[in-house]
Amino acid sequence: MGATAVAYAAALLWLAPYHIIRAVTTGSSSGCLSNAFASECATDLQLEDASTKTFAESPEENVGADLEAGIPARLHELFLLDRAAHFDLVVIGGGSGGIACARRAASYGASVAIVEKATIGGTCVNLGCMPKKVMWLAANLGDALDAMPHYGFSFPGSSLDAQVDALASEVPRNASRGGVAFSWEKLRESRDAYVSRLRNTFEKLLQEANIKVFRGTGKLEADVELPKTSQARRARERDQRHTVLIEDHRGGVTRVTAAHVLIATGTRRQILNVPGAEFAISSDGFFRIEHLPRRVAVVGSGYVSAELAGILRRLGVEVYVFMRGHRQLKSFDKETVERLEKIQIESGIRIYKGVNVVEISLAKADGTNILPAYTFERQNEGRESLGEACLTVHLDNGDAHYGFDQVIMAVSPAPSVEGIGLEEARVKVDVNTGGFIVVDKFQNTSVPGVYAVGDVTGKAMLAPAAVAAGRLLADRLFGGNRDAHHDLPFVPTVLFSQPALAAVGLTEEEAKARYGEENINVYKSTFVDSFYAAWSIPASEKPRSFVKMVCLKTAGDKVLGLHLLGRGAEEILQGFALAIKLGATKEDFNSCLAIHPTAAEEVVTLPDEKKTRTVAPKDSRL
């Protein structure tokens, strides 16, 4: 008997016990493992860290000696395939959408694994929704400081009358108040501790659901071609298996297989490719800024730009916004955005439209160049203090703005799909939109058994939308609800600007384009929130809130969209969004008893005439 034949026989005998166990535990051709013994065996093969050195983690090393003894590559491939851990669902990406799908699938009894290369929770938990909300709430306390003298509170070392006069002076409303100190460092510490608690909560929930977490980068692998007589080949065809390679941070590789694979990798922040781009930070870097900057440039026209600009300005920072287009927040209602922009400018934010940033340079505070020998250092994407050195932003119109402590790039994100094997697995992407994964309403990609949810699809790029899509996908795959899918037209959203802008449904422009201008009714109202009612300043200087309702005339004034701007908008919208989703009409809103006095009552008391109603006190001092 030759050496090769001996090696074949030895390998097959060594694999035999595993095949027996596999035959007992898999029983059916698809679906979840059906008994405790199967679950226990599967758990033995589910490794939490891709760097763990066992046969299920790095099979190549285990068969290295056998290969040297002469086992052909085909048997090596068979060995690798059969020794890999198998799951009902493997999720690539541990953010909002991926976690939601994984937990829902596990609740149905599915065996689930998540592959995450960074931190559990994704953008929303770590560098988005949650830490941003903390910063936004801190910025909102500026309103409380402004209101205190009008409600009888005084700051230490200052008379009440003097403070009221100061509030009415030219001093910006977001300037620090006498005796009230603000610590960016303390805010950052509290915010980061909160985020850490959230992250720990998610990790605990995954552990309690028996979901395995692999730390590393997941990559779809193209099918390994095996002989048709191979048991592994037949199992792959029967179980509709997909293979995912997981590379950990130390280079170790794990191979797992799954009946279903979900891609939920989200997006990545981008930095403009201009000279000096290394001096800028992304919106992720905003959360790593160690000290309160004095002057900041924000580049971009989307919601991230508007939110960061508002937060920084309210905390006393000089803010410049540079945008390529002539309109910001294009996905929101145009009139509502114009009203917000007026408030932004009045707050002191400087907005430059129709300009391109062509260079970022290092200079002294007065704009003059510094010595070329000066070395620029970065730490965790947050810029170190440069002393007298500052950043200058150069525009394509020849203008230059200098003296910035930070330049924040808040431009459109790109799908985070690098290195996950989309091309090899033949998963279709939309090259016209930068490579977002193409999905249908059921989250199916072009490859059967491979799905995508969340920002990586370029649709409804909001954490709640990703969560809903992920849960519905699990309902369809494992819960028996074959028609479960996400209804995109009714996605409520909030821009956490200063003040907040909340919206659900169609904008006025979208409604008229879809149904014709003659078939659309628009109802509006502006009003002063009761929070400002007692302020001893002229009525014309009090902040105004705005409500707009867009209705389809030919369907009994069915509400197509609702847009709110003002204090409390972020909390008001949710209930109304449900009413609109259920098909409420303007008359339904009219018939709802108002809660008085609240800002929400303005939504159910909108005038029937199609023009803007202005609600304002007659006394100019009220």
PDB file of C-alpha atoms in Angstrom, residues 141-287:
ATOM      1  CA  LEU A 141     -29.267  72.777  28.770  1.00  0.00           C
ATOM      2  CA  GLY A 142     -28.332  76.111  27.243  1.00  0.00           C
ATOM      3  CA  ASP A 143     -32.061  76.748  26.901  1.00  0.00           C
ATOM      4  CA  ALA A 144     -32.500  75.984  30.580  1.00  0.00           C
ATOM      5  CA  LEU A 145     -29.734  78.421  31.488  1.00  0.00           C
ATOM      6  CA  ASP A 146     -31.353  81.092  29.350  1.00  0.00           C
ATOM      7  CA  ALA A 147     -34.721  80.466  30.977  1.00  0.00           C
ATOM      8  CA  MET A 148     -33.602  80.467  34.606  1.00  0.00           C
ATOM      9  CA  PRO A 149     -33.703  84.238  35.238  1.00  0.00           C
ATOM     10  CA  HIS A 150     -37.155  84.493  33.635  1.00  0.00           C
ATOM     11  CA  TYR A 151     -38.414  81.808  36.002  1.00  0.00           C
ATOM     12  CA  GLY A 152     -36.922  83.425  39.097  1.00  0.00           C
ATOM     13  CA  PHE A 153     -33.575  81.660  39.372  1.00  0.00           C
ATOM     14  CA  SER A 154     -30.353  83.623  39.640  1.00  0.00           C
ATOM     15  CA  PHE A 155     -26.745  82.692  39.068  1.00  0.00           C
ATOM     16  CA  PRO A 156     -24.182  83.120  41.851  1.00  0.00           C
ATOM     17  CA  GLY A 157     -22.647  86.572  41.970  1.00  0.00           C
ATOM     18  CA  SER A 158     -25.118  88.256  39.641  1.00  0.00           C
ATOM     19  CA  SER A 159     -28.394  90.082  40.157  1.00  0.00           C
ATOM     20  CA  LEU A 160     -31.524  88.783  38.472  1.00  0.00           C
ATOM     21  CA  ASP A 161     -32.145  92.041  36.590  1.00  0.00           C
ATOM     22  CA  ALA A 162     -28.571  92.109  35.308  1.00  0.00           C
ATOM     23  CA  GLN A 163     -28.918  88.601  33.983  1.00  0.00           C
ATOM     24  CA  VAL A 164     -32.177  89.375  32.202  1.00  0.00           C
ATOM     25  CA  ASP A 165     -30.521  92.418  30.618  1.00  0.00           C
ATOM     26  CA  ALA A 166     -27.532  90.296  29.601  1.00  0.00           C
ATOM     27  CA  LEU A 167     -29.785  87.764  27.956  1.00  0.00           C
ATOM     28  CA  ALA A 168     -31.344  90.517  25.874  1.00  0.00           C
ATOM     29  CA  SER A 169     -27.950  91.949  24.902  1.00  0.00           C
ATOM     30  CA  GLU A 170     -25.698  91.074  21.997  1.00  0.00           C
ATOM     31  CA  VAL A 171     -24.105  88.240  23.952  1.00  0.00           C
ATOM     32  CA  PRO A 172     -24.805  84.966  22.087  1.00  0.00           C
ATOM     33  CA  ARG A 173     -27.473  82.863  23.748  1.00  0.00           C
ATOM     34  CA  ASN A 174     -25.042  79.991  23.995  1.00  0.00           C
ATOM     35  CA  ALA A 175     -22.349  81.969  25.834  1.00  0.00           C
ATOM     36  CA  SER A 176     -21.367  80.795  29.297  1.00  0.00           C
ATOM     37  CA  ARG A 177     -23.337  82.326  32.149  1.00  0.00           C
ATOM     38  CA  GLY A 178     -21.773  83.922  35.201  1.00  0.00           C
ATOM     39  CA  GLY A 179     -20.998  81.386  37.887  1.00  0.00           C
ATOM     40  CA  VAL A 180     -21.942  78.388  35.719  1.00  0.00           C
ATOM     41  CA  ALA A 181     -18.929  76.409  34.553  1.00  0.00           C
ATOM     42  CA  PHE A 182     -18.959  73.797  31.810  1.00  0.00           C
ATOM     43  CA  SER A 183     -16.513  70.892  31.599  1.00  0.00           C
ATOM     44  CA  TRP A 184     -16.234  69.145  28.242  1.00  0.00           C
ATOM     45  CA  GLU A 185     -14.004  66.583  29.912  1.00  0.00           C
ATOM     46  CA  LYS A 186     -16.670  65.680  32.497  1.00  0.00           C
ATOM     47  CA  LEU A 187     -19.345  65.469  29.796  1.00  0.00           C
ATOM     48  CA  ARG A 188     -17.118  63.156  27.767  1.00  0.00           C
ATOM     49  CA  GLU A 189     -16.436  60.983  30.812  1.00  0.00           C
ATOM     50  CA  SER A 190     -20.152  60.627  31.607  1.00  0.00           C
ATOM     51  CA  ARG A 191     -21.027  59.969  27.974  1.00  0.00           C
ATOM     52  CA  ASP A 192     -18.376  57.295  27.518  1.00  0.00           C
ATOM     53  CA  ALA A 193     -19.369  55.558  30.754  1.00  0.00           C
ATOM     54  CA  TYR A 194     -22.963  55.446  29.533  1.00  0.00           C
ATOM     55  CA  VAL A 195     -21.895  53.993  26.182  1.00  0.00           C
ATOM     56  CA  SER A 196     -19.790  51.377  27.956  1.00  0.00           C
ATOM     57  CA  ARG A 197     -22.791  50.308  30.035  1.00  0.00           C
ATOM     58  CA  LEU A 198     -24.910  50.024  26.899  1.00  0.00           C
ATOM     59  CA  ARG A 199     -22.286  47.930  25.155  1.00  0.00           C
ATOM     60  CA  ASN A 200     -22.029  45.609  28.140  1.00  0.00           C
ATOM     61  CA  THR A 201     -25.812  45.241  28.156  1.00  0.00           C
ATOM     62  CA  PHE A 202     -25.840  44.162  24.511  1.00  0.00           C
ATOM     63  CA  GLU A 203     -23.041  41.669  25.096  1.00  0.00           C
ATOM     64  CA  LYS A 204     -24.937  40.208  28.045  1.00  0.00           C
ATOM     65  CA  LEU A 205     -28.124  39.913  25.980  1.00  0.00           C
ATOM     66  CA  LEU A 206     -26.244  38.038  23.271  1.00  0.00           C
ATOM     67  CA  GLN A 207     -24.726  35.713  25.826  1.00  0.00           C
ATOM     68  CA  GLU A 208     -28.111  35.011  27.416  1.00  0.00           C
ATOM     69  CA  ALA A 209     -29.526  34.178  23.976  1.00  0.00           C
ATOM     70  CA  ASN A 210     -26.686  31.658  23.386  1.00  0.00           C
ATOM     71  CA  ILE A 211     -25.471  33.654  20.409  1.00  0.00           C
ATOM     72  CA  LYS A 212     -21.797  33.102  19.671  1.00  0.00           C
ATOM     73  CA  VAL A 213     -19.717  36.197  18.994  1.00  0.00           C
ATOM     74  CA  PHE A 214     -16.646  35.854  16.803  1.00  0.00           C
ATOM     75  CA  ARG A 215     -14.182  38.736  17.054  1.00  0.00           C
ATOM     76  CA  GLY A 216     -12.820  39.332  13.600  1.00  0.00           C
ATOM     77  CA  THR A 217     -13.640  40.146   9.994  1.00  0.00           C
ATOM     78  CA  GLY A 218     -16.151  37.919   8.230  1.00  0.00           C
ATOM     79  CA  LYS A 219     -15.828  37.099   4.550  1.00  0.00           C
ATOM     80  CA  LEU A 220     -18.180  35.163   2.292  1.00  0.00           C
ATOM     81  CA  GLU A 221     -16.353  32.384   0.505  1.00  0.00           C
ATOM     82  CA  ALA A 222     -17.199  31.156  -2.969  1.00  0.00           C
ATOM     83  CA  ASP A 223     -18.315  27.521  -3.060  1.00  0.00           C
ATOM     84  CA  VAL A 224     -15.488  24.989  -2.923  1.00  0.00           C
ATOM     85  CA  GLU A 225     -15.868  22.642  -5.887  1.00  0.00           C
ATOM     86  CA  LEU A 226     -15.979  19.057  -4.608  1.00  0.00           C
ATOM     87  CA  PRO A 227     -16.774  15.757  -6.376  1.00  0.00           C
ATOM     88  CA  LYS A 228     -20.503  15.142  -6.729  1.00  0.00           C
ATOM     89  CA  THR A 229     -20.098  11.882  -4.809  1.00  0.00           C
ATOM     90  CA  SER A 230     -18.690  13.702  -1.801  1.00  0.00           C
ATOM     91  CA  GLN A 231     -20.822  13.572   1.316  1.00  0.00           C
ATOM     92  CA  ALA A 232     -19.848  17.149   2.065  1.00  0.00           C
ATOM     93  CA  ARG A 233     -20.985  18.241  -1.379  1.00  0.00           C
ATOM     94  CA  ARG A 234     -24.359  16.592  -0.945  1.00  0.00           C
ATOM     95  CA  ALA A 235     -24.749  18.137   2.492  1.00  0.00           C
ATOM     96  CA  ARG A 236     -23.967  21.568   1.084  1.00  0.00           C
ATOM     97  CA  GLU A 237     -26.572  21.209  -1.644  1.00  0.00           C
ATOM     98  CA  ARG A 238     -29.147  19.847   0.807  1.00  0.00           C
ATOM     99  CA  ASP A 239     -28.598  22.422   3.531  1.00  0.00           C
ATOM    100  CA  GLN A 240     -27.981  25.403   1.210  1.00  0.00           C
ATOM    101  CA  ARG A 241     -24.750  26.044   3.053  1.00  0.00           C
ATOM    102  CA  HIS A 242     -22.730  29.221   2.819  1.00  0.00           C
ATOM    103  CA  THR A 243     -19.188  29.413   4.100  1.00  0.00           C
ATOM    104  CA  VAL A 244     -17.883  32.381   6.073  1.00  0.00           C
ATOM    105  CA  LEU A 245     -14.192  32.825   6.804  1.00  0.00           C
ATOM    106  CA  ILE A 246     -13.423  34.761   9.981  1.00  0.00           C
ATOM    107  CA  GLU A 247     -10.020  36.372  10.345  1.00  0.00           C
ATOM    108  CA  ASP A 248      -9.185  37.596  13.822  1.00  0.00           C
ATOM    109  CA  HIS A 249      -6.959  40.539  14.682  1.00  0.00           C
ATOM    110  CA  ARG A 250      -3.915  38.267  14.960  1.00  0.00           C
ATOM    111  CA  GLY A 251      -4.355  36.666  11.575  1.00  0.00           C
ATOM    112  CA  GLY A 252      -5.978  33.431  12.723  1.00  0.00           C
ATOM    113  CA  VAL A 253      -8.730  32.089  10.473  1.00  0.00           C
ATOM    114  CA  THR A 254     -11.929  30.265  11.394  1.00  0.00           C
ATOM    115  CA  ARG A 255     -14.295  28.696   8.886  1.00  0.00           C
ATOM    116  CA  VAL A 256     -18.002  28.411   9.714  1.00  0.00           C
ATOM    117  CA  THR A 257     -20.965  27.432   7.574  1.00  0.00           C
ATOM    118  CA  ALA A 258     -24.560  28.609   7.711  1.00  0.00           C
ATOM    119  CA  ALA A 259     -27.882  28.022   6.035  1.00  0.00           C
ATOM    120  CA  HIS A 260     -28.412  31.791   6.042  1.00  0.00           C
ATOM    121  CA  VAL A 261     -25.941  34.684   6.096  1.00  0.00           C
ATOM    122  CA  LEU A 262     -26.922  38.251   6.949  1.00  0.00           C
ATOM    123  CA  ILE A 263     -24.690  41.180   6.021  1.00  0.00           C
ATOM    124  CA  ALA A 264     -25.202  44.075   8.423  1.00  0.00           C
ATOM    125  CA  THR A 265     -21.861  45.856   8.267  1.00  0.00           C
ATOM    126  CA  GLY A 266     -23.225  49.403   8.074  1.00  0.00           C
ATOM    127  CA  THR A 267     -21.220  52.272   6.635  1.00  0.00           C
ATOM    128  CA  ARG A 268     -17.847  53.885   7.146  1.00  0.00           C
ATOM    129  CA  ARG A 269     -17.105  57.573   7.512  1.00  0.00           C
ATOM    130  CA  GLN A 270     -15.229  59.289   4.718  1.00  0.00           C
ATOM    131  CA  ILE A 271     -12.592  62.003   4.596  1.00  0.00           C
ATOM    132  CA  LEU A 272     -12.383  64.144   1.460  1.00  0.00           C
ATOM    133  CA  ASN A 273      -9.353  63.324  -0.665  1.00  0.00           C
ATOM    134  CA  VAL A 274      -7.730  66.760  -0.586  1.00  0.00           C
ATOM    135  CA  PRO A 275      -4.263  67.983   0.393  1.00  0.00           C
ATOM    136  CA  GLY A 276      -4.068  68.164   4.172  1.00  0.00           C
ATOM    137  CA  ALA A 277      -6.906  65.688   4.683  1.00  0.00           C
ATOM    138  CA  GLU A 278      -4.834  64.042   7.404  1.00  0.00           C
ATOM    139  CA  PHE A 279      -5.445  67.124   9.542  1.00  0.00           C
ATOM    140  CA  ALA A 280      -9.216  66.554   9.534  1.00  0.00           C
ATOM    141  CA  ILE A 281     -11.290  64.113  11.557  1.00  0.00           C
ATOM    142  CA  SER A 282     -14.461  62.252  10.675  1.00  0.00           C
ATOM    143  CA  SER A 283     -17.708  62.454  12.593  1.00  0.00           C
ATOM    144  CA  ASP A 284     -16.434  59.394  14.488  1.00  0.00           C
ATOM    145  CA  GLY A 285     -13.471  61.470  15.573  1.00  0.00           C
ATOM    146  CA  PHE A 286     -15.859  64.053  17.039  1.00  0.00           C
ATOM    147  CA  PHE A 287     -16.508  61.653  19.908  1.00  0.00           C
TER     148      PHE A 287
END
